[in-house]
PDB file of N, CA and C in Angstrom:
ATOM      1  N   UNK A 100      41.108 -19.123  44.444  1.00  0.00           N
ATOM      2  CA  UNK A 100      40.790 -19.659  43.177  1.00  0.00           C
ATOM      3  C   UNK A 100      40.354 -18.551  42.615  1.00  0.00           C
ATOM      4  N   UNK A 101      39.194 -17.652  43.428  1.00  0.00           N
ATOM      5  CA  UNK A 101      38.606 -16.269  42.790  1.00  0.00           C
ATOM      6  C   UNK A 101      39.250 -15.108  42.142  1.00  0.00           C
ATOM      7  N   UNK A 102      40.640 -15.257  43.076  1.00  0.00           N
ATOM      8  CA  UNK A 102      41.944 -14.198  42.842  1.00  0.00           C
ATOM      9  C   UNK A 102      42.457 -14.316  41.711  1.00  0.00           C
ATOM     10  N   UNK A 103      42.461 -15.465  40.940  1.00  0.00           N
ATOM     11  CA  UNK A 103      43.364 -15.619  39.891  1.00  0.00           C
ATOM     12  C   UNK A 103      42.130 -15.455  38.920  1.00  0.00           C
ATOM     13  N   UNK A 104      40.699 -15.693  38.761  1.00  0.00           N
ATOM     14  CA  UNK A 104      39.599 -15.518  37.673  1.00  0.00           C
ATOM     15  C   UNK A 104      39.463 -14.124  37.904  1.00  0.00           C
ATOM     16  N   UNK A 105      39.543 -13.183  38.818  1.00  0.00           N
ATOM     17  CA  UNK A 105      39.621 -11.630  38.473  1.00  0.00           C
ATOM     18  C   UNK A 105      39.977 -11.089  37.553  1.00  0.00           C
ATOM     19  N   UNK A 106      40.874 -11.397  37.021  1.00  0.00           N
ATOM     20  CA  UNK A 106      41.309 -10.210  36.085  1.00  0.00           C
ATOM     21  C   UNK A 106      40.658 -10.782  34.645  1.00  0.00           C
ATOM     22  N   UNK A 107      40.671 -11.680  34.648  1.00  0.00           N
ATOM     23  CA  UNK A 107      39.839 -12.273  32.945  1.00  0.00           C
ATOM     24  C   UNK A 107      38.311 -12.379  33.139  1.00  0.00           C
ATOM     25  N   UNK A 108      37.969 -11.608  34.379  1.00  0.00           N
ATOM     26  CA  UNK A 108      36.399 -10.931  34.251  1.00  0.00           C
ATOM     27  C   UNK A 108      35.684 -10.028  33.412  1.00  0.00           C
ATOM     28  N   UNK A 109      36.653  -8.573  33.544  1.00  0.00           N
ATOM     29  CA  UNK A 109      36.364  -7.610  32.546  1.00  0.00           C
ATOM     30  C   UNK A 109      36.823  -8.043  31.054  1.00  0.00           C
ATOM     31  N   UNK A 110      38.060  -8.639  31.107  1.00  0.00           N
ATOM     32  CA  UNK A 110      38.227  -9.503  29.523  1.00  0.00           C
ATOM     33  C   UNK A 110      36.860 -10.134  28.886  1.00  0.00           C
ATOM     34  N   UNK A 111      36.528 -10.869  29.669  1.00  0.00           N
ATOM     35  CA  UNK A 111      35.226 -12.054  29.299  1.00  0.00           C
ATOM     36  C   UNK A 111      34.214 -10.928  28.927  1.00  0.00           C
ATOM     37  N   UNK A 112      33.652 -10.008  29.787  1.00  0.00           N
ATOM     38  CA  UNK A 112      32.402  -9.024  29.794  1.00  0.00           C
ATOM     39  C   UNK A 112      32.823  -8.348  28.519  1.00  0.00           C
ATOM     40  N   UNK A 113      33.981  -7.549  28.149  1.00  0.00           N
ATOM     41  CA  UNK A 113      34.319  -6.789  26.985  1.00  0.00           C
ATOM     42  C   UNK A 113      33.840  -7.752  25.764  1.00  0.00           C
ATOM     43  N   UNK A 114      34.669  -8.909  25.852  1.00  0.00           N
ATOM     44  CA  UNK A 114      34.447  -9.764  24.680  1.00  0.00           C
ATOM     45  C   UNK A 114      33.227 -10.372  24.331  1.00  0.00           C
ATOM     46  N   UNK A 115      32.318 -10.376  25.435  1.00  0.00           N
ATOM     47  CA  UNK A 115      30.717 -10.715  24.997  1.00  0.00           C
ATOM     48  C   UNK A 115      29.939  -9.488  24.340  1.00  0.00           C
ATOM     49  N   UNK A 116      30.667  -8.253  24.986  1.00  0.00           N
ATOM     50  CA  UNK A 116      30.087  -7.023  24.214  1.00  0.00           C
ATOM     51  C   UNK A 116      30.181  -6.734  22.997  1.00  0.00           C
ATOM     52  N   UNK A 117      31.504  -7.417  22.491  1.00  0.00           N
ATOM     53  CA  UNK A 117      32.439  -6.949  21.275  1.00  0.00           C
ATOM     54  C   UNK A 117      31.596  -8.272  19.998  1.00  0.00           C
ATOM     55  N   UNK A 118      31.630  -9.307  20.907  1.00  0.00           N
ATOM     56  CA  UNK A 118      30.387 -10.262  20.243  1.00  0.00           C
ATOM     57  C   UNK A 118      29.011  -9.822  19.549  1.00  0.00           C
ATOM     58  N   UNK A 119      28.640  -9.286  20.771  1.00  0.00           N
ATOM     59  CA  UNK A 119      27.079  -8.567  20.808  1.00  0.00           C
ATOM     60  C   UNK A 119      26.751  -7.757  19.601  1.00  0.00           C
ATOM     61  N   UNK A 120      27.714  -6.948  19.823  1.00  0.00           N
ATOM     62  CA  UNK A 120      27.955  -6.123  18.996  1.00  0.00           C
ATOM     63  C   UNK A 120      28.060  -5.896  17.479  1.00  0.00           C
ATOM     64  N   UNK A 121      29.081  -7.015  17.123  1.00  0.00           N
ATOM     65  CA  UNK A 121      29.351  -7.927  16.196  1.00  0.00           C
ATOM     66  C   UNK A 121      28.302  -8.378  15.533  1.00  0.00           C
ATOM     67  N   UNK A 122      27.163  -8.932  16.137  1.00  0.00           N
ATOM     68  CA  UNK A 122      26.163  -9.862  15.646  1.00  0.00           C
ATOM     69  C   UNK A 122      25.281  -8.748  15.471  1.00  0.00           C
ATOM     70  N   UNK A 123      25.018  -7.656  16.063  1.00  0.00           N
ATOM     71  CA  UNK A 123      24.051  -6.699  15.416  1.00  0.00           C
ATOM     72  C   UNK A 123      24.222  -5.780  14.369  1.00  0.00           C
ATOM     73  N   UNK A 124      25.592  -5.907  14.450  1.00  0.00           N
ATOM     74  CA  UNK A 124      26.101  -4.978  13.101  1.00  0.00           C
ATOM     75  C   UNK A 124      25.711  -5.734  11.786  1.00  0.00           C
ATOM     76  N   UNK A 125      25.886  -7.209  11.905  1.00  0.00           N
ATOM     77  CA  UNK A 125      25.565  -7.995  10.638  1.00  0.00           C
ATOM     78  C   UNK A 125      23.804  -8.348  10.639  1.00  0.00           C
ATOM     79  N   UNK A 126      23.156  -8.436  11.716  1.00  0.00           N
ATOM     80  CA  UNK A 126      22.095  -8.984  11.516  1.00  0.00           C
ATOM     81  C   UNK A 126      21.085  -8.371  11.794  1.00  0.00           C
ATOM     82  N   UNK A 127      21.539  -6.905  12.765  1.00  0.00           N
ATOM     83  CA  UNK A 127      20.366  -6.165  12.916  1.00  0.00           C
ATOM     84  C   UNK A 127      19.369  -5.868  11.971  1.00  0.00           C
ATOM     85  N   UNK A 128      18.409  -4.728  12.497  1.00  0.00           N
ATOM     86  CA  UNK A 128      17.562  -4.283  11.843  1.00  0.00           C
ATOM     87  C   UNK A 128      18.288  -3.322  10.801  1.00  0.00           C
ATOM     88  N   UNK A 129      19.362  -2.327  10.959  1.00  0.00           N
ATOM     89  CA  UNK A 129      19.930  -1.620  10.157  1.00  0.00           C
ATOM     90  C   UNK A 129      21.431  -2.406   9.692  1.00  0.00           C
ATOM     91  N   UNK A 130      21.440  -3.703  10.067  1.00  0.00           N
ATOM     92  CA  UNK A 130      22.635  -4.337   9.714  1.00  0.00           C
ATOM     93  C   UNK A 130      23.047  -4.424   8.475  1.00  0.00           C
ATOM     94  N   UNK A 131      24.540  -4.964   7.934  1.00  0.00           N
ATOM     95  CA  UNK A 131      25.137  -5.177   6.845  1.00  0.00           C
ATOM     96  C   UNK A 131      24.521  -5.851   6.307  1.00  0.00           C
ATOM     97  N   UNK A 132      23.591  -7.296   6.801  1.00  0.00           N
ATOM     98  CA  UNK A 132      22.760  -8.219   5.655  1.00  0.00           C
ATOM     99  C   UNK A 132      21.530  -7.795   5.567  1.00  0.00           C
ATOM    100  N   UNK A 133      20.600  -6.778   6.005  1.00  0.00           N
ATOM    101  CA  UNK A 133      19.428  -6.457   5.542  1.00  0.00           C
ATOM    102  C   UNK A 133      19.272  -5.253   4.705  1.00  0.00           C
ATOM    103  N   UNK A 134      20.403  -5.474   4.391  1.00  0.00           N
ATOM    104  CA  UNK A 134      20.522  -3.991   3.219  1.00  0.00           C
ATOM    105  C   UNK A 134      19.172  -4.406   2.190  1.00  0.00           C
ATOM    106  N   UNK A 135      19.058  -5.495   1.496  1.00  0.00           N
ATOM    107  CA  UNK A 135      18.288  -5.953   0.152  1.00  0.00           C
ATOM    108  C   UNK A 135      16.815  -5.592   0.689  1.00  0.00           C
ATOM    109  N   UNK A 136      16.623  -5.829   1.739  1.00  0.00           N
ATOM    110  CA  UNK A 136      15.116  -5.775   2.373  1.00  0.00           C
ATOM    111  C   UNK A 136      14.857  -4.165   2.664  1.00  0.00           C
ATOM    112  N   UNK A 137      15.681  -3.473   3.111  1.00  0.00           N
ATOM    113  CA  UNK A 137      15.566  -1.963   3.576  1.00  0.00           C
ATOM    114  C   UNK A 137      15.179  -1.021   1.826  1.00  0.00           C
ATOM    115  N   UNK A 138      16.013  -2.473   0.926  1.00  0.00           N
ATOM    116  CA  UNK A 138      15.864  -1.556  -0.613  1.00  0.00           C
ATOM    117  C   UNK A 138      14.485  -1.585  -0.868  1.00  0.00           C
ATOM    118  N   UNK A 139      14.050  -3.114  -1.057  1.00  0.00           N
ATOM    119  CA  UNK A 139      12.565  -3.319  -1.072  1.00  0.00           C
ATOM    120  C   UNK A 139      11.735  -2.719  -0.645  1.00  0.00           C
ATOM    121  N   UNK A 140      12.041  -2.442   0.858  1.00  0.00           N
ATOM    122  CA  UNK A 140      10.721  -1.561   1.419  1.00  0.00           C
ATOM    123  C   UNK A 140      11.009  -0.063   0.971  1.00  0.00           C
ATOM    124  N   UNK A 141      12.243   0.323   0.773  1.00  0.00           N
ATOM    125  CA  UNK A 141      12.251   1.792   0.328  1.00  0.00           C
ATOM    126  C   UNK A 141      11.717   1.776  -1.070  1.00  0.00           C
ATOM    127  N   UNK A 142      11.698   0.798  -2.261  1.00  0.00           N
ATOM    128  CA  UNK A 142      11.278   1.082  -3.509  1.00  0.00           C
ATOM    129  C   UNK A 142       9.337   0.654  -3.398  1.00  0.00           C
ATOM    130  N   UNK A 143       8.955   0.459  -2.387  1.00  0.00           N
ATOM    131  CA  UNK A 143       7.778  -0.080  -1.950  1.00  0.00           C
ATOM    132  C   UNK A 143       7.315   1.198  -1.677  1.00  0.00           C
ATOM    133  N   UNK A 144       7.779   1.640  -0.790  1.00  0.00           N
ATOM    134  CA  UNK A 144       7.014   3.006  -0.319  1.00  0.00           C
ATOM    135  C   UNK A 144       7.264   4.382  -1.071  1.00  0.00           C
ATOM    136  N   UNK A 145       8.477   4.152  -1.850  1.00  0.00           N
ATOM    137  CA  UNK A 145       8.642   5.308  -2.955  1.00  0.00           C
ATOM    138  C   UNK A 145       7.061   4.934  -4.259  1.00  0.00           C
ATOM    139  N   UNK A 146       6.961   3.578  -4.484  1.00  0.00           N
ATOM    140  CA  UNK A 146       5.870   3.542  -5.318  1.00  0.00           C
ATOM    141  C   UNK A 146       4.241   4.269  -4.902  1.00  0.00           C
ATOM    142  N   UNK A 147       4.185   3.738  -3.184  1.00  0.00           N
ATOM    143  CA  UNK A 147       3.349   3.720  -2.798  1.00  0.00           C
ATOM    144  C   UNK A 147       3.300   5.760  -2.343  1.00  0.00           C
ATOM    145  N   UNK A 148       4.272   6.430  -2.653  1.00  0.00           N
ATOM    146  CA  UNK A 148       4.200   7.713  -2.570  1.00  0.00           C
ATOM    147  C   UNK A 148       3.874   8.576  -3.471  1.00  0.00           C
ATOM    148  N   UNK A 149       4.278   7.542  -4.624  1.00  0.00           N
ATOM    149  CA  UNK A 149       3.634   8.316  -5.784  1.00  0.00           C
ATOM    150  C   UNK A 149       2.334   8.268  -6.354  1.00  0.00           C
ATOM    151  N   UNK A 150       1.572   7.323  -5.782  1.00  0.00           N
ATOM    152  CA  UNK A 150       0.365   6.794  -5.963  1.00  0.00           C
ATOM    153  C   UNK A 150      -0.642   7.748  -4.913  1.00  0.00           C
ATOM    154  N   UNK A 151       0.037   8.136  -3.994  1.00  0.00           N
ATOM    155  CA  UNK A 151      -0.475   8.887  -2.956  1.00  0.00           C
ATOM    156  C   UNK A 151      -0.513  10.462  -3.227  1.00  0.00           C
ATOM    157  N   UNK A 152       0.704  10.939  -4.305  1.00  0.00           N
ATOM    158  CA  UNK A 152       0.947  12.158  -4.822  1.00  0.00           C
ATOM    159  C   UNK A 152      -0.536  12.384  -5.952  1.00  0.00           C
ATOM    160  N   UNK A 153      -0.255  10.921  -6.782  1.00  0.00           N
ATOM    161  CA  UNK A 153      -1.295  11.260  -7.649  1.00  0.00           C
ATOM    162  C   UNK A 153      -2.810  11.225  -7.639  1.00  0.00           C
ATOM    163  N   UNK A 154      -3.210  10.625  -6.221  1.00  0.00           N
ATOM    164  CA  UNK A 154      -4.707  10.902  -5.468  1.00  0.00           C
ATOM    165  C   UNK A 154      -4.646  12.238  -5.226  1.00  0.00           C
ATOM    166  N   UNK A 155      -3.347  12.753  -4.656  1.00  0.00           N
ATOM    167  CA  UNK A 155      -3.935  14.032  -3.868  1.00  0.00           C
ATOM    168  C   UNK A 155      -3.626  15.127  -5.054  1.00  0.00           C
ATOM    169  N   UNK A 156      -3.021  15.263  -6.165  1.00  0.00           N
ATOM    170  CA  UNK A 156      -3.572  15.958  -7.355  1.00  0.00           C
ATOM    171  C   UNK A 156      -4.744  15.653  -7.767  1.00  0.00           C
ATOM    172  N   UNK A 157      -5.549  14.686  -8.032  1.00  0.00           N
ATOM    173  CA  UNK A 157      -6.738  14.502  -8.157  1.00  0.00           C
ATOM    174  C   UNK A 157      -7.959  15.084  -7.936  1.00  0.00           C
ATOM    175  N   UNK A 158      -7.468  15.059  -6.397  1.00  0.00           N
ATOM    176  CA  UNK A 158      -8.417  15.566  -5.346  1.00  0.00           C
ATOM    177  C   UNK A 158      -8.638  17.072  -5.238  1.00  0.00           C
ATOM    178  N   UNK A 159      -6.795  17.866  -5.296  1.00  0.00           N
ATOM    179  CA  UNK A 159      -6.881  18.990  -5.146  1.00  0.00           C
ATOM    180  C   UNK A 159      -7.449  19.959  -6.498  1.00  0.00           C
ATOM    181  N   UNK A 160      -7.118  19.010  -7.770  1.00  0.00           N
ATOM    182  CA  UNK A 160      -8.568  19.584  -8.805  1.00  0.00           C
ATOM    183  C   UNK A 160      -9.685  19.283  -8.527  1.00  0.00           C
ATOM    184  N   UNK A 161     -10.147  18.380  -8.170  1.00  0.00           N
ATOM    185  CA  UNK A 161     -11.768  18.162  -7.790  1.00  0.00           C
ATOM    186  C   UNK A 161     -12.206  19.599  -7.037  1.00  0.00           C
ATOM    187  N   UNK A 162     -11.408  19.681  -5.805  1.00  0.00           N
ATOM    188  CA  UNK A 162     -11.617  20.732  -5.066  1.00  0.00           C
ATOM    189  C   UNK A 162     -11.978  22.298  -5.642  1.00  0.00           C
ATOM    190  N   UNK A 163     -10.668  22.292  -6.334  1.00  0.00           N
ATOM    191  CA  UNK A 163     -10.814  23.452  -7.061  1.00  0.00           C
ATOM    192  C   UNK A 163     -11.691  23.802  -8.228  1.00  0.00           C
ATOM    193  N   UNK A 164     -12.213  22.961  -8.290  1.00  0.00           N
ATOM    194  CA  UNK A 164     -13.548  22.970  -9.247  1.00  0.00           C
ATOM    195  C   UNK A 164     -15.113  23.078  -8.614  1.00  0.00           C
ATOM    196  N   UNK A 165     -14.621  22.774  -7.350  1.00  0.00           N
ATOM    197  CA  UNK A 165     -15.923  22.869  -6.487  1.00  0.00           C
ATOM    198  C   UNK A 165     -16.183  24.071  -5.738  1.00  0.00           C
ATOM    199  N   UNK A 166     -15.194  24.896  -5.883  1.00  0.00           N
ATOM    200  CA  UNK A 166     -14.956  26.020  -5.313  1.00  0.00           C
ATOM    201  C   UNK A 166     -16.234  27.246  -5.504  1.00  0.00           C
ATOM    202  N   UNK A 167     -16.723  27.995  -4.864  1.00  0.00           N
ATOM    203  CA  UNK A 167     -17.866  28.568  -5.292  1.00  0.00           C
ATOM    204  C   UNK A 167     -17.368  29.640  -6.155  1.00  0.00           C
ATOM    205  N   UNK A 168     -16.403  29.959  -6.249  1.00  0.00           N
ATOM    206  CA  UNK A 168     -16.053  31.251  -7.228  1.00  0.00           C
ATOM    207  C   UNK A 168     -15.625  30.494  -8.674  1.00  0.00           C
ATOM    208  N   UNK A 169     -15.552  29.247  -8.904  1.00  0.00           N
ATOM    209  CA  UNK A 169     -15.113  28.573  -9.727  1.00  0.00           C
ATOM    210  C   UNK A 169     -15.605  27.149  -9.985  1.00  0.00           C
ATOM    211  N   UNK A 170     -17.321  27.194 -10.029  1.00  0.00           N
ATOM    212  CA  UNK A 170     -17.977  26.000  -9.819  1.00  0.00           C
ATOM    213  C   UNK A 170     -17.899  25.371 -11.244  1.00  0.00           C
ATOM    214  N   UNK A 171     -17.506  23.901 -11.117  1.00  0.00           N
ATOM    215  CA  UNK A 171     -17.628  23.598 -12.777  1.00  0.00           C
ATOM    216  C   UNK A 171     -19.287  22.938 -12.065  1.00  0.00           C
ATOM    217  N   UNK A 172     -20.585  23.088 -13.136  1.00  0.00           N
ATOM    218  CA  UNK A 172     -21.496  22.220 -13.107  1.00  0.00           C
ATOM    219  C   UNK A 172     -21.680  20.769 -13.391  1.00  0.00           C
ATOM    220  N   UNK A 173     -21.099  20.542 -14.166  1.00  0.00           N
ATOM    221  CA  UNK A 173     -20.439  19.001 -14.685  1.00  0.00           C
ATOM    222  C   UNK A 173     -20.493  18.128 -13.153  1.00  0.00           C
ATOM    223  N   UNK A 174     -19.324  18.823 -12.705  1.00  0.00           N
ATOM    224  CA  UNK A 174     -18.715  18.183 -11.501  1.00  0.00           C
ATOM    225  C   UNK A 174     -19.772  18.230 -10.730  1.00  0.00           C
ATOM    226  N   UNK A 175     -20.271  19.216 -10.006  1.00  0.00           N
ATOM    227  CA  UNK A 175     -21.201  19.318  -9.327  1.00  0.00           C
ATOM    228  C   UNK A 175     -22.577  18.464  -9.284  1.00  0.00           C
ATOM    229  N   UNK A 176     -23.003  18.558 -10.738  1.00  0.00           N
ATOM    230  CA  UNK A 176     -24.106  17.527 -10.741  1.00  0.00           C
ATOM    231  C   UNK A 176     -23.341  16.158 -10.660  1.00  0.00           C
ATOM    232  N   UNK A 177     -22.409  15.489 -11.205  1.00  0.00           N
ATOM    233  CA  UNK A 177     -21.664  14.412 -11.010  1.00  0.00           C
ATOM    234  C   UNK A 177     -21.838  13.762  -9.349  1.00  0.00           C
ATOM    235  N   UNK A 178     -21.382  15.100  -8.839  1.00  0.00           N
ATOM    236  CA  UNK A 178     -21.168  14.534  -7.263  1.00  0.00           C
ATOM    237  C   UNK A 178     -22.387  14.641  -6.822  1.00  0.00           C
ATOM    238  N   UNK A 179     -23.585  15.083  -7.190  1.00  0.00           N
ATOM    239  CA  UNK A 179     -25.095  15.337  -6.420  1.00  0.00           C
ATOM    240  C   UNK A 179     -25.444  14.070  -6.830  1.00  0.00           C
ATOM    241  N   UNK A 180     -25.680  13.472  -7.835  1.00  0.00           N
ATOM    242  CA  UNK A 180     -26.195  12.022  -8.767  1.00  0.00           C
ATOM    243  C   UNK A 180     -25.266  10.816  -7.617  1.00  0.00           C
ATOM    244  N   UNK A 181     -23.858  10.866  -7.356  1.00  0.00           N
ATOM    245  CA  UNK A 181     -23.335   9.822  -6.898  1.00  0.00           C
ATOM    246  C   UNK A 181     -23.787   9.893  -5.196  1.00  0.00           C
ATOM    247  N   UNK A 182     -23.789  10.970  -4.752  1.00  0.00           N
ATOM    248  CA  UNK A 182     -24.364  11.465  -3.381  1.00  0.00           C
ATOM    249  C   UNK A 182     -25.508  11.354  -2.964  1.00  0.00           C
ATOM    250  N   UNK A 183     -26.275  11.759  -3.835  1.00  0.00           N
ATOM    251  CA  UNK A 183     -27.343  11.622  -3.335  1.00  0.00           C
ATOM    252  C   UNK A 183     -28.318  10.343  -4.216  1.00  0.00           C
ATOM    253  N   UNK A 184     -28.091  10.032  -5.255  1.00  0.00           N
ATOM    254  CA  UNK A 184     -28.470   8.825  -5.683  1.00  0.00           C
ATOM    255  C   UNK A 184     -29.448   8.947  -6.719  1.00  0.00           C
ATOM    256  N   UNK A 185     -28.905  10.564  -7.619  1.00  0.00           N
ATOM    257  CA  UNK A 185     -30.545  11.186  -8.370  1.00  0.00           C
ATOM    258  C   UNK A 185     -29.838  10.707  -9.817  1.00  0.00           C
ATOM    259  N   UNK A 186     -30.845  10.672 -10.334  1.00  0.00           N
ATOM    260  CA  UNK A 186     -31.076  10.277 -11.784  1.00  0.00           C
ATOM    261  C   UNK A 186     -31.871  11.148 -12.497  1.00  0.00           C
ATOM    262  N   UNK A 187     -30.955  11.706 -13.624  1.00  0.00           N
ATOM    263  CA  UNK A 187     -31.724  12.364 -14.719  1.00  0.00           C
ATOM    264  C   UNK A 187     -32.724  11.877 -15.429  1.00  0.00           C
ATOM    265  N   UNK A 188     -33.947  12.194 -15.853  1.00  0.00           N
ATOM    266  CA  UNK A 188     -34.991  11.760 -16.415  1.00  0.00           C
ATOM    267  C   UNK A 188     -34.969  11.539 -18.019  1.00  0.00           C
ATOM    268  N   UNK A 189     -33.844  12.086 -18.516  1.00  0.00           N
ATOM    269  CA  UNK A 189     -33.251  11.777 -19.755  1.00  0.00           C
ATOM    270  C   UNK A 189     -32.500  10.824 -19.746  1.00  0.00           C
ATOM    271  N   UNK A 190     -31.831  10.312 -18.521  1.00  0.00           N
ATOM    272  CA  UNK A 190     -30.751   9.240 -19.094  1.00  0.00           C
ATOM    273  C   UNK A 190     -31.413   8.094 -19.055  1.00  0.00           C
ATOM    274  N   UNK A 191     -30.454   7.526 -19.946  1.00  0.00           N
ATOM    275  CA  UNK A 191     -31.034   5.839 -20.437  1.00  0.00           C
ATOM    276  C   UNK A 191     -30.157   4.928 -19.902  1.00  0.00           C
ATOM    277  N   UNK A 192     -30.852   4.280 -18.655  1.00  0.00           N
ATOM    278  CA  UNK A 192     -30.245   3.034 -18.228  1.00  0.00           C
ATOM    279  C   UNK A 192     -30.411   1.713 -18.836  1.00  0.00           C
ATOM    280  N   UNK A 193     -29.160   1.411 -18.914  1.00  0.00           N
ATOM    281  CA  UNK A 193     -29.184  -0.404 -19.629  1.00  0.00           C
ATOM    282  C   UNK A 193     -28.712  -1.013 -18.644  1.00  0.00           C
ATOM    283  N   UNK A 194     -29.429  -1.812 -18.053  1.00  0.00           N
ATOM    284  CA  UNK A 194     -28.925  -2.911 -17.333  1.00  0.00           C
ATOM    285  C   UNK A 194     -28.471  -4.271 -17.986  1.00  0.00           C
ATOM    286  N   UNK A 195     -27.124  -4.523 -17.319  1.00  0.00           N
ATOM    287  CA  UNK A 195     -26.473  -5.629 -18.085  1.00  0.00           C
ATOM    288  C   UNK A 195     -26.287  -6.570 -17.036  1.00  0.00           C
ATOM    289  N   UNK A 196     -26.992  -7.789 -17.246  1.00  0.00           N
ATOM    290  CA  UNK A 196     -26.576  -8.851 -16.618  1.00  0.00           C
ATOM    291  C   UNK A 196     -25.738 -10.077 -16.908  1.00  0.00           C
ATOM    292  N   UNK A 197     -24.705 -10.957 -16.120  1.00  0.00           N
ATOM    293  CA  UNK A 197     -23.895 -11.744 -16.400  1.00  0.00           C
ATOM    294  C   UNK A 197     -24.577 -12.641 -17.183  1.00  0.00           C
ATOM    295  N   UNK A 198     -23.753 -12.905 -18.248  1.00  0.00           N
ATOM    296  CA  UNK A 198     -23.870 -14.412 -19.123  1.00  0.00           C
ATOM    297  C   UNK A 198     -24.257 -15.558 -18.390  1.00  0.00           C
ATOM    298  N   UNK A 199     -25.425 -15.987 -18.762  1.00  0.00           N
ATOM    299  CA  UNK A 199     -25.850 -17.563 -18.274  1.00  0.00           C
ATOM    300  C   UNK A 199     -24.610 -18.539 -18.537  1.00  0.00           C
ATOM    301  N   UNK A 200     -24.327 -19.094 -17.670  1.00  0.00           N
ATOM    302  CA  UNK A 200     -23.380 -20.592 -17.933  1.00  0.00           C
ATOM    303  C   UNK A 200     -23.936 -21.421 -18.392  1.00  0.00           C
ATOM    304  N   UNK A 201     -23.047 -21.703 -19.782  1.00  0.00           N
ATOM    305  CA  UNK A 201     -24.055 -23.336 -19.985  1.00  0.00           C
ATOM    306  C   UNK A 201     -24.009 -24.521 -19.540  1.00  0.00           C
ATOM    307  N   UNK A 202     -25.335 -25.061 -19.725  1.00  0.00           N
ATOM    308  CA  UNK A 202     -25.865 -26.122 -18.904  1.00  0.00           C
ATOM    309  C   UNK A 202     -25.480 -27.319 -19.379  1.00  0.00           C
ATOM    310  N   UNK A 203     -25.159 -28.383 -18.139  1.00  0.00           N
ATOM    311  CA  UNK A 203     -24.272 -29.707 -18.793  1.00  0.00           C
ATOM    312  C   UNK A 203     -25.205 -30.047 -19.895  1.00  0.00           C
ATOM    313  N   UNK A 204     -26.500 -29.872 -20.184  1.00  0.00           N
ATOM    314  CA  UNK A 204     -27.035 -30.764 -21.625  1.00  0.00           C
ATOM    315  C   UNK A 204     -26.723 -29.826 -23.090  1.00  0.00           C
ATOM    316  N   UNK A 205     -26.022 -28.583 -22.715  1.00  0.00           N
ATOM    317  CA  UNK A 205     -25.903 -28.168 -23.887  1.00  0.00           C
ATOM    318  C   UNK A 205     -24.269 -28.592 -23.963  1.00  0.00           C
ATOM    319  N   UNK A 206     -23.495 -28.780 -23.261  1.00  0.00           N
ATOM    320  CA  UNK A 206     -22.229 -29.267 -23.611  1.00  0.00           C
ATOM    321  C   UNK A 206     -21.975 -30.551 -23.979  1.00  0.00           C
ATOM    322  N   UNK A 207     -23.015 -31.286 -24.360  1.00  0.00           N
ATOM    323  CA  UNK A 207     -22.754 -32.798 -24.362  1.00  0.00           C
ATOM    324  C   UNK A 207     -22.754 -32.646 -26.251  1.00  0.00           C
ATOM    325  N   UNK A 208     -21.779 -33.451 -26.512  1.00  0.00           N
ATOM    326  CA  UNK A 208     -21.558 -34.079 -27.973  1.00  0.00           C
ATOM    327  C   UNK A 208     -22.720 -34.276 -28.867  1.00  0.00           C
ATOM    328  N   UNK A 209     -23.052 -34.088 -30.190  1.00  0.00           N
ATOM    329  CA  UNK A 209     -24.138 -34.428 -30.974  1.00  0.00           C
ATOM    330  C   UNK A 209     -24.417 -35.910 -31.043  1.00  0.00           C
ATOM    331  N   UNK A 210     -25.091 -36.629 -31.078  1.00  0.00           N
ATOM    332  CA  UNK A 210     -25.586 -37.932 -30.999  1.00  0.00           C
ATOM    333  C   UNK A 210     -25.391 -38.205 -32.457  1.00  0.00           C
ATOM    334  N   UNK A 211     -24.900 -39.370 -32.861  1.00  0.00           N
ATOM    335  CA  UNK A 211     -25.115 -39.874 -33.823  1.00  0.00           C
ATOM    336  C   UNK A 211     -26.023 -41.050 -34.620  1.00  0.00           C
ATOM    337  N   UNK A 212     -26.721 -40.586 -35.449  1.00  0.00           N
ATOM    338  CA  UNK A 212     -27.880 -41.246 -35.757  1.00  0.00           C
ATOM    339  C   UNK A 212     -27.294 -42.578 -36.873  1.00  0.00           C
TER     340      UNK A 212
END
């Protein structure tokens, strides 16, 4: 009985291999059906790259102004205030509080007399 099935074993293995590779070609990580997901991820990464490039350019400008040969006094003062928590005596500080929420008593309609 097994002698008759022997020639079909390699054929069945090859058919299973072709089926597996076909499924992976369609639904795998780089398959034909995952194209829109890859394009969405690419657009997201390009936007992230643009944001990082802008941040890097800003940081490079700040570092350039903080070098000892071209020291920007304004930027140095700003950084010292932020890092050390310093305040100039000539600065005017305005405290802004959140607006109070109206109470239930002020929301009642006026009473008729």
